[in-house]
């Protein structure tokens, strides 16, 4: 891999095609910012890491990357960087390229040096008209490390599943398992496998879907789990509803209402199987109830409580699309 400046010194252009970037503008951008530009087949990478004068901390983690879609095919770093750096310091910008045409593929990934900058980029740049009639689509990027696995024997425990799948895949760090509401000794026939990174999850998915790998003598069904997207902190700061799980079958809405009304006035309580939603009129009361009731026992079972996340419209759209594709198949 050669950097933009190395190629320039050798007297060769990164893109000879007239459809490619304006090299004078790219050179001016790099001189202004002090960033590097690595050009390889299929990708142009700006930064990563940035100059020490911009940021000298550790590599940013989850929640700092945004996905940028609907990029005009003849648009490059000289137009993207000045727009997105308004949100905050950029760690790197990876513009995906089509090797045949020499133009971009219409999307890029931008990692910022902090979560706040990534969230600001979504606010500033989503639906931004970067060219007449051309609006960008920007959202927080979530690298999926989680697989949904079906056809799991219902008598298997979390420890059994972790041990068995660790034999046939690499990088497995956790198993998320749900029990049947009326029989806590049995699982529901599916689980979620959490891997250390997206690459490990993708390799595990390919291996398990090949049909060559059997777990307890069976071929399991495998899909990507819906990414866990963190809601806007401003939205979560207003939530007054508690999500209560791991409820015993004997727990009724009346029992929950009696237990939680001690902390403040309730709007309503809705129990579904082994979980429930408890709606408070006041957020302060909801937070106090969560802090004091989480981990307590009700009807012999230790309950878990978190603030309920608002409905995810994008997740519903993904589920609908997946259901439609299954119906077609």
PDB file of C-alpha atoms in Angstrom:
ATOM      1  CA  UNK A   1       0.000   0.000   0.000  1.00  0.00           C
ATOM      2  CA  UNK A   2       1.415   3.380  -0.984  1.00  0.00           C
ATOM      3  CA  UNK A   3       0.343   6.741   0.335  1.00  0.00           C
ATOM      4  CA  UNK A   4      -0.808   9.551  -1.869  1.00  0.00           C
ATOM      5  CA  UNK A   5       2.417  11.519  -1.266  1.00  0.00           C
ATOM      6  CA  UNK A   6       4.665   8.523  -2.068  1.00  0.00           C
ATOM      7  CA  UNK A   7       2.957   8.042  -5.411  1.00  0.00           C
ATOM      8  CA  UNK A   8       3.154  11.744  -6.151  1.00  0.00           C
ATOM      9  CA  UNK A   9       6.921  11.730  -5.499  1.00  0.00           C
ATOM     10  CA  UNK A  10       7.306   8.864  -7.977  1.00  0.00           C
ATOM     11  CA  UNK A  11       5.615  10.997 -10.580  1.00  0.00           C
ATOM     12  CA  UNK A  12       2.459   8.895 -10.906  1.00  0.00           C
ATOM     13  CA  UNK A  13      -1.066  10.058 -10.364  1.00  0.00           C
ATOM     14  CA  UNK A  14      -3.371   8.191  -7.985  1.00  0.00           C
ATOM     15  CA  UNK A  15      -6.148   8.427 -10.551  1.00  0.00           C
ATOM     16  CA  UNK A  16      -5.383   9.069 -14.191  1.00  0.00           C
ATOM     17  CA  UNK A  17      -9.036   8.938 -15.195  1.00  0.00           C
ATOM     18  CA  UNK A  18     -10.786  12.222 -15.875  1.00  0.00           C
ATOM     19  CA  UNK A  19     -13.619  10.834 -13.751  1.00  0.00           C
ATOM     20  CA  UNK A  20     -11.365  10.701 -10.695  1.00  0.00           C
ATOM     21  CA  UNK A  21     -10.663  13.371  -8.084  1.00  0.00           C
ATOM     22  CA  UNK A  22      -9.137  16.777  -8.712  1.00  0.00           C
ATOM     23  CA  UNK A  23      -5.545  16.069  -7.637  1.00  0.00           C
ATOM     24  CA  UNK A  24      -4.748  19.740  -6.974  1.00  0.00           C
ATOM     25  CA  UNK A  25      -7.661  20.003  -4.527  1.00  0.00           C
ATOM     26  CA  UNK A  26      -6.700  16.736  -2.798  1.00  0.00           C
ATOM     27  CA  UNK A  27      -3.096  17.958  -2.430  1.00  0.00           C
ATOM     28  CA  UNK A  28      -4.289  21.260  -0.980  1.00  0.00           C
ATOM     29  CA  UNK A  29      -6.532  19.427   1.521  1.00  0.00           C
ATOM     30  CA  UNK A  30      -3.662  17.206   2.740  1.00  0.00           C
ATOM     31  CA  UNK A  31      -1.337  20.185   3.100  1.00  0.00           C
ATOM     32  CA  UNK A  32      -3.960  22.105   5.093  1.00  0.00           C
ATOM     33  CA  UNK A  33      -4.886  19.273   7.478  1.00  0.00           C
ATOM     34  CA  UNK A  34      -1.621  17.309   7.731  1.00  0.00           C
ATOM     35  CA  UNK A  35      -3.507  14.018   7.249  1.00  0.00           C
ATOM     36  CA  UNK A  36      -2.314  11.130   5.052  1.00  0.00           C
ATOM     37  CA  UNK A  37      -4.231   9.502   2.200  1.00  0.00           C
ATOM     38  CA  UNK A  38      -3.757   5.810   1.396  1.00  0.00           C
ATOM     39  CA  UNK A  39      -5.185   4.667  -1.942  1.00  0.00           C
ATOM     40  CA  UNK A  40      -5.708   0.927  -2.445  1.00  0.00           C
ATOM     41  CA  UNK A  41      -7.953  -1.186  -4.653  1.00  0.00           C
ATOM     42  CA  UNK A  42     -11.505  -0.625  -3.506  1.00  0.00           C
ATOM     43  CA  UNK A  43     -10.806   2.076  -0.913  1.00  0.00           C
ATOM     44  CA  UNK A  44      -9.357   5.532  -0.271  1.00  0.00           C
ATOM     45  CA  UNK A  45      -8.385   6.005   3.375  1.00  0.00           C
ATOM     46  CA  UNK A  46      -7.907   9.521   4.734  1.00  0.00           C
ATOM     47  CA  UNK A  47      -6.196   9.610   8.134  1.00  0.00           C
ATOM     48  CA  UNK A  48      -6.237   6.755  10.642  1.00  0.00           C
ATOM     49  CA  UNK A  49      -4.587   7.889  12.800  1.00  0.00           C
ATOM     50  CA  UNK A  50      -4.826  11.662  12.452  1.00  0.00           C
ATOM     51  CA  UNK A  51      -1.843  13.971  13.138  1.00  0.00           C
ATOM     52  CA  UNK A  52      -0.867  14.333  16.809  1.00  0.00           C
ATOM     53  CA  UNK A  53      -1.775  18.008  16.588  1.00  0.00           C
ATOM     54  CA  UNK A  54      -5.394  16.968  15.975  1.00  0.00           C
ATOM     55  CA  UNK A  55      -5.718  13.974  18.324  1.00  0.00           C
ATOM     56  CA  UNK A  56      -3.171  11.874  20.218  1.00  0.00           C
ATOM     57  CA  UNK A  57      -5.459   9.623  22.291  1.00  0.00           C
ATOM     58  CA  UNK A  58      -6.347   5.955  21.879  1.00  0.00           C
ATOM     59  CA  UNK A  59      -8.216   4.649  18.832  1.00  0.00           C
ATOM     60  CA  UNK A  60     -11.939   5.505  19.109  1.00  0.00           C
ATOM     61  CA  UNK A  61     -14.361   2.720  20.012  1.00  0.00           C
ATOM     62  CA  UNK A  62     -18.018   1.843  19.463  1.00  0.00           C
ATOM     63  CA  UNK A  63     -20.366   4.703  18.622  1.00  0.00           C
ATOM     64  CA  UNK A  64     -17.744   6.925  16.965  1.00  0.00           C
ATOM     65  CA  UNK A  65     -18.261   5.800  13.353  1.00  0.00           C
ATOM     66  CA  UNK A  66     -20.912   7.090  10.940  1.00  0.00           C
ATOM     67  CA  UNK A  67     -22.104   5.577   7.672  1.00  0.00           C
ATOM     68  CA  UNK A  68     -22.481   8.080   4.830  1.00  0.00           C
ATOM     69  CA  UNK A  69     -24.651   7.039   1.898  1.00  0.00           C
ATOM     70  CA  UNK A  70     -26.052   8.613  -1.291  1.00  0.00           C
ATOM     71  CA  UNK A  71     -22.672  10.177  -2.128  1.00  0.00           C
ATOM     72  CA  UNK A  72     -22.429  11.423  -5.736  1.00  0.00           C
ATOM     73  CA  UNK A  73     -20.049   9.064  -7.570  1.00  0.00           C
ATOM     74  CA  UNK A  74     -17.668  11.826  -8.647  1.00  0.00           C
ATOM     75  CA  UNK A  75     -17.275  13.346  -5.177  1.00  0.00           C
ATOM     76  CA  UNK A  76     -14.131  12.884  -3.058  1.00  0.00           C
ATOM     77  CA  UNK A  77     -12.339  13.902   0.149  1.00  0.00           C
ATOM     78  CA  UNK A  78     -11.904  17.515  -0.929  1.00  0.00           C
ATOM     79  CA  UNK A  79     -15.694  17.988  -0.544  1.00  0.00           C
ATOM     80  CA  UNK A  80     -16.457  15.465   2.224  1.00  0.00           C
ATOM     81  CA  UNK A  81     -13.771  16.461   4.753  1.00  0.00           C
ATOM     82  CA  UNK A  82     -14.599  20.213   4.978  1.00  0.00           C
ATOM     83  CA  UNK A  83     -18.245  19.302   5.633  1.00  0.00           C
ATOM     84  CA  UNK A  84     -17.739  16.573   8.235  1.00  0.00           C
ATOM     85  CA  UNK A  85     -14.848  18.173  10.143  1.00  0.00           C
ATOM     86  CA  UNK A  86     -17.355  20.817  11.274  1.00  0.00           C
ATOM     87  CA  UNK A  87     -18.798  18.130  13.592  1.00  0.00           C
ATOM     88  CA  UNK A  88     -15.469  17.441  15.283  1.00  0.00           C
ATOM     89  CA  UNK A  89     -11.990  15.954  14.725  1.00  0.00           C
ATOM     90  CA  UNK A  90     -11.927  13.056  12.241  1.00  0.00           C
ATOM     91  CA  UNK A  91      -9.951   9.884  13.019  1.00  0.00           C
ATOM     92  CA  UNK A  92     -10.296   8.485   9.501  1.00  0.00           C
ATOM     93  CA  UNK A  93     -12.528   8.595   6.422  1.00  0.00           C
ATOM     94  CA  UNK A  94     -12.816   5.494   4.234  1.00  0.00           C
ATOM     95  CA  UNK A  95     -14.355   6.125   0.826  1.00  0.00           C
ATOM     96  CA  UNK A  96     -15.321   2.901  -0.939  1.00  0.00           C
ATOM     97  CA  UNK A  97     -14.202   2.764  -4.596  1.00  0.00           C
ATOM     98  CA  UNK A  98     -15.193   0.928  -7.764  1.00  0.00           C
ATOM     99  CA  UNK A  99     -11.918  -0.314  -9.336  1.00  0.00           C
ATOM    100  CA  UNK A 100     -13.484  -0.519 -12.807  1.00  0.00           C
ATOM    101  CA  UNK A 101     -14.902   2.994 -13.074  1.00  0.00           C
ATOM    102  CA  UNK A 102     -12.394   4.787 -10.858  1.00  0.00           C
ATOM    103  CA  UNK A 103     -15.298   6.484  -9.082  1.00  0.00           C
ATOM    104  CA  UNK A 104     -16.641   5.947  -5.582  1.00  0.00           C
ATOM    105  CA  UNK A 105     -19.377   3.404  -4.891  1.00  0.00           C
ATOM    106  CA  UNK A 106     -21.728   5.921  -3.262  1.00  0.00           C
ATOM    107  CA  UNK A 107     -20.870   5.381   0.389  1.00  0.00           C
ATOM    108  CA  UNK A 108     -18.166   5.945   3.007  1.00  0.00           C
ATOM    109  CA  UNK A 109     -17.392   5.334   6.687  1.00  0.00           C
ATOM    110  CA  UNK A 110     -16.117   8.178   8.855  1.00  0.00           C
ATOM    111  CA  UNK A 111     -14.713   7.561  12.339  1.00  0.00           C
ATOM    112  CA  UNK A 112     -14.544  10.535  14.681  1.00  0.00           C
ATOM    113  CA  UNK A 113     -12.309  10.959  17.727  1.00  0.00           C
ATOM    114  CA  UNK A 114     -15.338  10.911  20.061  1.00  0.00           C
ATOM    115  CA  UNK A 115     -18.991   9.873  20.258  1.00  0.00           C
ATOM    116  CA  UNK A 116     -20.220  13.450  20.583  1.00  0.00           C
ATOM    117  CA  UNK A 117     -18.664  14.389  17.233  1.00  0.00           C
ATOM    118  CA  UNK A 118     -20.268  11.361  15.529  1.00  0.00           C
ATOM    119  CA  UNK A 119     -23.695  12.306  16.893  1.00  0.00           C
ATOM    120  CA  UNK A 120     -23.151  15.919  15.813  1.00  0.00           C
ATOM    121  CA  UNK A 121     -22.228  14.705  12.300  1.00  0.00           C
ATOM    122  CA  UNK A 122     -25.590  12.934  12.010  1.00  0.00           C
ATOM    123  CA  UNK A 123     -27.423  16.109  13.076  1.00  0.00           C
ATOM    124  CA  UNK A 124     -25.442  18.375  10.745  1.00  0.00           C
ATOM    125  CA  UNK A 125     -25.043  16.188   7.665  1.00  0.00           C
ATOM    126  CA  UNK A 126     -28.005  13.804   7.415  1.00  0.00           C
ATOM    127  CA  UNK A 127     -30.128  15.005   4.453  1.00  0.00           C
ATOM    128  CA  UNK A 128     -27.505  17.688   3.715  1.00  0.00           C
ATOM    129  CA  UNK A 129     -27.684  18.852   0.068  1.00  0.00           C
ATOM    130  CA  UNK A 130     -24.068  18.424  -0.997  1.00  0.00           C
ATOM    131  CA  UNK A 131     -24.830  18.976  -4.684  1.00  0.00           C
ATOM    132  CA  UNK A 132     -28.004  20.421  -6.263  1.00  0.00           C
ATOM    133  CA  UNK A 133     -30.709  17.792  -5.694  1.00  0.00           C
ATOM    134  CA  UNK A 134     -28.220  15.366  -4.044  1.00  0.00           C
ATOM    135  CA  UNK A 135     -28.818  14.794  -0.314  1.00  0.00           C
ATOM    136  CA  UNK A 136     -26.507  12.699   1.869  1.00  0.00           C
ATOM    137  CA  UNK A 137     -27.796   9.987   4.195  1.00  0.00           C
ATOM    138  CA  UNK A 138     -25.857   9.817   7.481  1.00  0.00           C
ATOM    139  CA  UNK A 139     -26.361   7.531  10.504  1.00  0.00           C
ATOM    140  CA  UNK A 140     -24.320   6.021  13.335  1.00  0.00           C
ATOM    141  CA  UNK A 141     -22.634   2.861  12.051  1.00  0.00           C
ATOM    142  CA  UNK A 142     -23.010  -0.285  14.138  1.00  0.00           C
ATOM    143  CA  UNK A 143     -20.516  -3.100  13.505  1.00  0.00           C
ATOM    144  CA  UNK A 144     -22.542  -6.232  14.159  1.00  0.00           C
ATOM    145  CA  UNK A 145     -20.814  -8.738  16.437  1.00  0.00           C
ATOM    146  CA  UNK A 146     -23.929 -10.794  17.214  1.00  0.00           C
ATOM    147  CA  UNK A 147     -25.513 -13.833  15.535  1.00  0.00           C
ATOM    148  CA  UNK A 148     -29.002 -15.269  15.989  1.00  0.00           C
ATOM    149  CA  UNK A 149     -28.891 -19.087  16.155  1.00  0.00           C
ATOM    150  CA  UNK A 150     -31.994 -21.277  16.007  1.00  0.00           C
ATOM    151  CA  UNK A 151     -32.653 -25.033  16.343  1.00  0.00           C
ATOM    152  CA  UNK A 152     -30.928 -25.169  19.742  1.00  0.00           C
ATOM    153  CA  UNK A 153     -31.939 -28.153  21.936  1.00  0.00           C
ATOM    154  CA  UNK A 154     -34.183 -26.724  24.661  1.00  0.00           C
ATOM    155  CA  UNK A 155     -32.424 -28.568  27.480  1.00  0.00           C
ATOM    156  CA  UNK A 156     -29.062 -26.855  26.870  1.00  0.00           C
ATOM    157  CA  UNK A 157     -27.743 -24.248  29.315  1.00  0.00           C
ATOM    158  CA  UNK A 158     -25.738 -21.102  28.589  1.00  0.00           C
ATOM    159  CA  UNK A 159     -22.549 -22.930  29.660  1.00  0.00           C
ATOM    160  CA  UNK A 160     -23.338 -25.894  27.343  1.00  0.00           C
ATOM    161  CA  UNK A 161     -23.861 -23.568  24.362  1.00  0.00           C
ATOM    162  CA  UNK A 162     -20.720 -21.501  25.059  1.00  0.00           C
ATOM    163  CA  UNK A 163     -18.607 -24.653  25.286  1.00  0.00           C
ATOM    164  CA  UNK A 164     -20.063 -26.296  22.152  1.00  0.00           C
ATOM    165  CA  UNK A 165     -19.891 -23.265  19.833  1.00  0.00           C
ATOM    166  CA  UNK A 166     -16.376 -22.397  21.064  1.00  0.00           C
ATOM    167  CA  UNK A 167     -15.283 -25.734  19.590  1.00  0.00           C
ATOM    168  CA  UNK A 168     -16.443 -24.844  16.062  1.00  0.00           C
ATOM    169  CA  UNK A 169     -15.983 -21.041  15.960  1.00  0.00           C
ATOM    170  CA  UNK A 170     -13.353 -18.567  17.180  1.00  0.00           C
ATOM    171  CA  UNK A 171     -13.727 -15.338  19.151  1.00  0.00           C
ATOM    172  CA  UNK A 172     -16.954 -16.253  20.989  1.00  0.00           C
ATOM    173  CA  UNK A 173     -17.202 -14.166  24.185  1.00  0.00           C
ATOM    174  CA  UNK A 174     -20.802 -14.501  25.384  1.00  0.00           C
ATOM    175  CA  UNK A 175     -24.114 -16.317  24.908  1.00  0.00           C
ATOM    176  CA  UNK A 176     -27.459 -14.594  25.424  1.00  0.00           C
ATOM    177  CA  UNK A 177     -30.141 -17.140  26.247  1.00  0.00           C
ATOM    178  CA  UNK A 178     -33.829 -16.758  27.102  1.00  0.00           C
ATOM    179  CA  UNK A 179     -35.773 -19.288  29.172  1.00  0.00           C
ATOM    180  CA  UNK A 180     -39.338 -20.452  28.745  1.00  0.00           C
ATOM    181  CA  UNK A 181     -41.694 -18.443  30.998  1.00  0.00           C
ATOM    182  CA  UNK A 182     -43.297 -21.549  32.491  1.00  0.00           C
ATOM    183  CA  UNK A 183     -40.123 -23.659  32.800  1.00  0.00           C
ATOM    184  CA  UNK A 184     -36.873 -21.878  33.692  1.00  0.00           C
ATOM    185  CA  UNK A 185     -34.880 -25.099  33.108  1.00  0.00           C
ATOM    186  CA  UNK A 186     -35.621 -24.985  29.367  1.00  0.00           C
ATOM    187  CA  UNK A 187     -34.517 -22.410  26.813  1.00  0.00           C
ATOM    188  CA  UNK A 188     -36.706 -21.164  23.964  1.00  0.00           C
ATOM    189  CA  UNK A 189     -34.871 -23.027  21.208  1.00  0.00           C
ATOM    190  CA  UNK A 190     -32.684 -20.115  20.110  1.00  0.00           C
ATOM    191  CA  UNK A 191     -29.840 -17.963  21.402  1.00  0.00           C
ATOM    192  CA  UNK A 192     -27.604 -15.045  20.465  1.00  0.00           C
ATOM    193  CA  UNK A 193     -23.852 -15.539  20.095  1.00  0.00           C
ATOM    194  CA  UNK A 194     -21.702 -12.488  20.880  1.00  0.00           C
ATOM    195  CA  UNK A 195     -18.234 -12.371  19.238  1.00  0.00           C
ATOM    196  CA  UNK A 196     -15.216 -10.189  20.034  1.00  0.00           C
ATOM    197  CA  UNK A 197     -15.471  -8.318  16.723  1.00  0.00           C
ATOM    198  CA  UNK A 198     -17.373  -8.185  13.428  1.00  0.00           C
ATOM    199  CA  UNK A 199     -14.727 -10.212  11.570  1.00  0.00           C
ATOM    200  CA  UNK A 200     -15.011 -13.146  14.022  1.00  0.00           C
ATOM    201  CA  UNK A 201     -18.833 -13.023  13.809  1.00  0.00           C
ATOM    202  CA  UNK A 202     -18.745 -12.998   9.981  1.00  0.00           C
ATOM    203  CA  UNK A 203     -16.370 -15.992   9.877  1.00  0.00           C
ATOM    204  CA  UNK A 204     -18.534 -17.899  12.376  1.00  0.00           C
ATOM    205  CA  UNK A 205     -21.645 -17.143  10.315  1.00  0.00           C
ATOM    206  CA  UNK A 206     -20.027 -18.450   7.121  1.00  0.00           C
ATOM    207  CA  UNK A 207     -18.837 -21.602   8.882  1.00  0.00           C
ATOM    208  CA  UNK A 208     -22.163 -22.359  10.553  1.00  0.00           C
ATOM    209  CA  UNK A 209     -24.130 -21.670   7.352  1.00  0.00           C
ATOM    210  CA  UNK A 210     -21.930 -23.983   5.258  1.00  0.00           C
ATOM    211  CA  UNK A 211     -23.957 -27.027   6.332  1.00  0.00           C
ATOM    212  CA  UNK A 212     -20.714 -28.876   7.079  1.00  0.00           C
ATOM    213  CA  UNK A 213     -20.671 -27.984  10.776  1.00  0.00           C
ATOM    214  CA  UNK A 214     -23.054 -29.756  13.136  1.00  0.00           C
ATOM    215  CA  UNK A 215     -23.755 -28.822  16.750  1.00  0.00           C
ATOM    216  CA  UNK A 216     -25.024 -31.695  18.935  1.00  0.00           C
ATOM    217  CA  UNK A 217     -25.511 -33.608  15.689  1.00  0.00           C
ATOM    218  CA  UNK A 218     -27.789 -30.947  14.156  1.00  0.00           C
ATOM    219  CA  UNK A 219     -27.368 -28.263  11.505  1.00  0.00           C
ATOM    220  CA  UNK A 220     -28.389 -24.968  13.140  1.00  0.00           C
ATOM    221  CA  UNK A 221     -30.066 -21.969  11.510  1.00  0.00           C
ATOM    222  CA  UNK A 222     -28.007 -18.770  11.551  1.00  0.00           C
ATOM    223  CA  UNK A 223     -28.809 -15.115  10.808  1.00  0.00           C
ATOM    224  CA  UNK A 224     -27.316 -11.756  11.684  1.00  0.00           C
ATOM    225  CA  UNK A 225     -28.968 -10.426  14.822  1.00  0.00           C
ATOM    226  CA  UNK A 226     -30.451  -6.953  14.567  1.00  0.00           C
ATOM    227  CA  UNK A 227     -27.712  -4.491  15.574  1.00  0.00           C
ATOM    228  CA  UNK A 228     -28.166  -2.988  19.022  1.00  0.00           C
ATOM    229  CA  UNK A 229     -28.390   0.724  18.281  1.00  0.00           C
ATOM    230  CA  UNK A 230     -28.095   3.117  21.182  1.00  0.00           C
ATOM    231  CA  UNK A 231     -30.979   5.623  21.240  1.00  0.00           C
ATOM    232  CA  UNK A 232     -30.310   9.353  21.286  1.00  0.00           C
ATOM    233  CA  UNK A 233     -29.189  10.317  24.846  1.00  0.00           C
ATOM    234  CA  UNK A 234     -31.600  13.279  24.759  1.00  0.00           C
ATOM    235  CA  UNK A 235     -34.498  10.903  24.058  1.00  0.00           C
ATOM    236  CA  UNK A 236     -33.436   8.417  26.768  1.00  0.00           C
ATOM    237  CA  UNK A 237     -33.200  11.282  29.286  1.00  0.00           C
ATOM    238  CA  UNK A 238     -36.987  11.698  29.013  1.00  0.00           C
ATOM    239  CA  UNK A 239     -37.997   8.017  29.299  1.00  0.00           C
ATOM    240  CA  UNK A 240     -40.473   7.281  32.114  1.00  0.00           C
ATOM    241  CA  UNK A 241     -41.110   3.597  31.283  1.00  0.00           C
ATOM    242  CA  UNK A 242     -39.333   0.635  32.881  1.00  0.00           C
ATOM    243  CA  UNK A 243     -38.694  -2.691  31.165  1.00  0.00           C
ATOM    244  CA  UNK A 244     -38.894  -5.456  33.801  1.00  0.00           C
ATOM    245  CA  UNK A 245     -37.815  -8.984  32.843  1.00  0.00           C
ATOM    246  CA  UNK A 246     -37.288 -12.458  34.301  1.00  0.00           C
ATOM    247  CA  UNK A 247     -40.737 -12.473  35.894  1.00  0.00           C
ATOM    248  CA  UNK A 248     -42.205 -15.645  37.384  1.00  0.00           C
ATOM    249  CA  UNK A 249     -45.409 -17.000  35.801  1.00  0.00           C
ATOM    250  CA  UNK A 250     -47.263 -16.260  39.051  1.00  0.00           C
ATOM    251  CA  UNK A 251     -46.514 -12.534  38.829  1.00  0.00           C
ATOM    252  CA  UNK A 252     -49.601 -10.552  37.792  1.00  0.00           C
ATOM    253  CA  UNK A 253     -50.052  -6.935  36.731  1.00  0.00           C
ATOM    254  CA  UNK A 254     -51.681  -6.301  40.106  1.00  0.00           C
ATOM    255  CA  UNK A 255     -48.600  -7.565  41.982  1.00  0.00           C
ATOM    256  CA  UNK A 256     -46.343  -5.349  39.841  1.00  0.00           C
ATOM    257  CA  UNK A 257     -48.606  -2.355  40.332  1.00  0.00           C
ATOM    258  CA  UNK A 258     -48.496  -2.819  44.112  1.00  0.00           C
ATOM    259  CA  UNK A 259     -44.680  -3.200  44.132  1.00  0.00           C
ATOM    260  CA  UNK A 260     -43.884  -0.210  41.905  1.00  0.00           C
ATOM    261  CA  UNK A 261     -46.574   2.252  43.019  1.00  0.00           C
ATOM    262  CA  UNK A 262     -44.592   2.759  46.236  1.00  0.00           C
ATOM    263  CA  UNK A 263     -42.167   4.917  44.230  1.00  0.00           C
ATOM    264  CA  UNK A 264     -44.686   7.168  42.469  1.00  0.00           C
ATOM    265  CA  UNK A 265     -47.917   7.362  40.501  1.00  0.00           C
ATOM    266  CA  UNK A 266     -48.268   4.845  37.674  1.00  0.00           C
ATOM    267  CA  UNK A 267     -49.974   5.411  34.337  1.00  0.00           C
ATOM    268  CA  UNK A 268     -50.279   1.697  33.560  1.00  0.00           C
ATOM    269  CA  UNK A 269     -48.618  -1.731  33.817  1.00  0.00           C
ATOM    270  CA  UNK A 270     -48.529  -4.253  30.968  1.00  0.00           C
ATOM    271  CA  UNK A 271     -47.211  -7.797  31.479  1.00  0.00           C
ATOM    272  CA  UNK A 272     -46.320 -10.035  28.486  1.00  0.00           C
ATOM    273  CA  UNK A 273     -45.071 -13.581  29.172  1.00  0.00           C
ATOM    274  CA  UNK A 274     -42.072 -13.189  31.527  1.00  0.00           C
ATOM    275  CA  UNK A 275     -41.534  -9.446  31.112  1.00  0.00           C
ATOM    276  CA  UNK A 276     -43.497  -6.243  31.631  1.00  0.00           C
ATOM    277  CA  UNK A 277     -43.561  -2.504  30.968  1.00  0.00           C
ATOM    278  CA  UNK A 278     -44.210  -0.217  33.926  1.00  0.00           C
ATOM    279  CA  UNK A 279     -45.262   3.336  32.936  1.00  0.00           C
ATOM    280  CA  UNK A 280     -44.648   6.113  35.492  1.00  0.00           C
ATOM    281  CA  UNK A 281     -46.049   9.645  35.358  1.00  0.00           C
ATOM    282  CA  UNK A 282     -42.733  11.067  36.605  1.00  0.00           C
ATOM    283  CA  UNK A 283     -39.234  10.158  35.372  1.00  0.00           C
ATOM    284  CA  UNK A 284     -37.669  10.691  38.807  1.00  0.00           C
ATOM    285  CA  UNK A 285     -39.980   8.051  40.271  1.00  0.00           C
ATOM    286  CA  UNK A 286     -39.121   5.636  37.445  1.00  0.00           C
ATOM    287  CA  UNK A 287     -35.365   6.033  37.992  1.00  0.00           C
ATOM    288  CA  UNK A 288     -35.749   5.600  41.780  1.00  0.00           C
ATOM    289  CA  UNK A 289     -37.834   2.433  41.291  1.00  0.00           C
ATOM    290  CA  UNK A 290     -35.241   1.030  38.871  1.00  0.00           C
ATOM    291  CA  UNK A 291     -32.359   1.723  41.279  1.00  0.00           C
ATOM    292  CA  UNK A 292     -34.101   0.189  44.282  1.00  0.00           C
ATOM    293  CA  UNK A 293     -35.991  -2.712  42.682  1.00  0.00           C
ATOM    294  CA  UNK A 294     -33.379  -4.024  40.236  1.00  0.00           C
ATOM    295  CA  UNK A 295     -32.127  -7.407  41.471  1.00  0.00           C
ATOM    296  CA  UNK A 296     -34.921  -7.810  44.036  1.00  0.00           C
ATOM    297  CA  UNK A 297     -37.019 -10.986  44.175  1.00  0.00           C
ATOM    298  CA  UNK A 298     -40.704 -11.070  43.245  1.00  0.00           C
ATOM    299  CA  UNK A 299     -42.487 -14.402  43.619  1.00  0.00           C
ATOM    300  CA  UNK A 300     -39.159 -16.225  44.012  1.00  0.00           C
ATOM    301  CA  UNK A 301     -37.444 -14.842  40.872  1.00  0.00           C
ATOM    302  CA  UNK A 302     -34.733 -12.142  40.779  1.00  0.00           C
ATOM    303  CA  UNK A 303     -35.959  -9.434  38.415  1.00  0.00           C
ATOM    304  CA  UNK A 304     -33.910  -7.251  36.037  1.00  0.00           C
ATOM    305  CA  UNK A 305     -34.911  -3.650  35.289  1.00  0.00           C
ATOM    306  CA  UNK A 306     -33.726  -1.141  32.661  1.00  0.00           C
ATOM    307  CA  UNK A 307     -35.204   1.996  31.125  1.00  0.00           C
ATOM    308  CA  UNK A 308     -37.342   0.980  28.137  1.00  0.00           C
ATOM    309  CA  UNK A 309     -35.920   2.041  24.779  1.00  0.00           C
ATOM    310  CA  UNK A 310     -38.283   3.936  22.458  1.00  0.00           C
ATOM    311  CA  UNK A 311     -39.625   1.977  19.434  1.00  0.00           C
ATOM    312  CA  UNK A 312     -36.980   1.536  16.716  1.00  0.00           C
ATOM    313  CA  UNK A 313     -38.601   2.318  13.349  1.00  0.00           C
ATOM    314  CA  UNK A 314     -35.549   1.140  11.375  1.00  0.00           C
ATOM    315  CA  UNK A 315     -35.576  -2.202  13.184  1.00  0.00           C
ATOM    316  CA  UNK A 316     -39.244  -2.708  12.303  1.00  0.00           C
ATOM    317  CA  UNK A 317     -38.450  -1.919   8.669  1.00  0.00           C
ATOM    318  CA  UNK A 318     -35.622  -4.496   8.664  1.00  0.00           C
ATOM    319  CA  UNK A 319     -37.901  -7.127  10.200  1.00  0.00           C
ATOM    320  CA  UNK A 320     -40.623  -6.397   7.634  1.00  0.00           C
ATOM    321  CA  UNK A 321     -38.129  -6.649   4.775  1.00  0.00           C
ATOM    322  CA  UNK A 322     -36.767  -9.938   6.132  1.00  0.00           C
ATOM    323  CA  UNK A 323     -40.297 -11.341   6.498  1.00  0.00           C
ATOM    324  CA  UNK A 324     -41.127 -10.272   2.939  1.00  0.00           C
ATOM    325  CA  UNK A 325     -38.017 -11.987   1.563  1.00  0.00           C
ATOM    326  CA  UNK A 326     -38.917 -15.194   3.415  1.00  0.00           C
ATOM    327  CA  UNK A 327     -42.470 -15.074   2.049  1.00  0.00           C
ATOM    328  CA  UNK A 328     -41.137 -14.616  -1.490  1.00  0.00           C
ATOM    329  CA  UNK A 329     -38.733 -17.518  -1.041  1.00  0.00           C
TER     330      UNK A 329
END
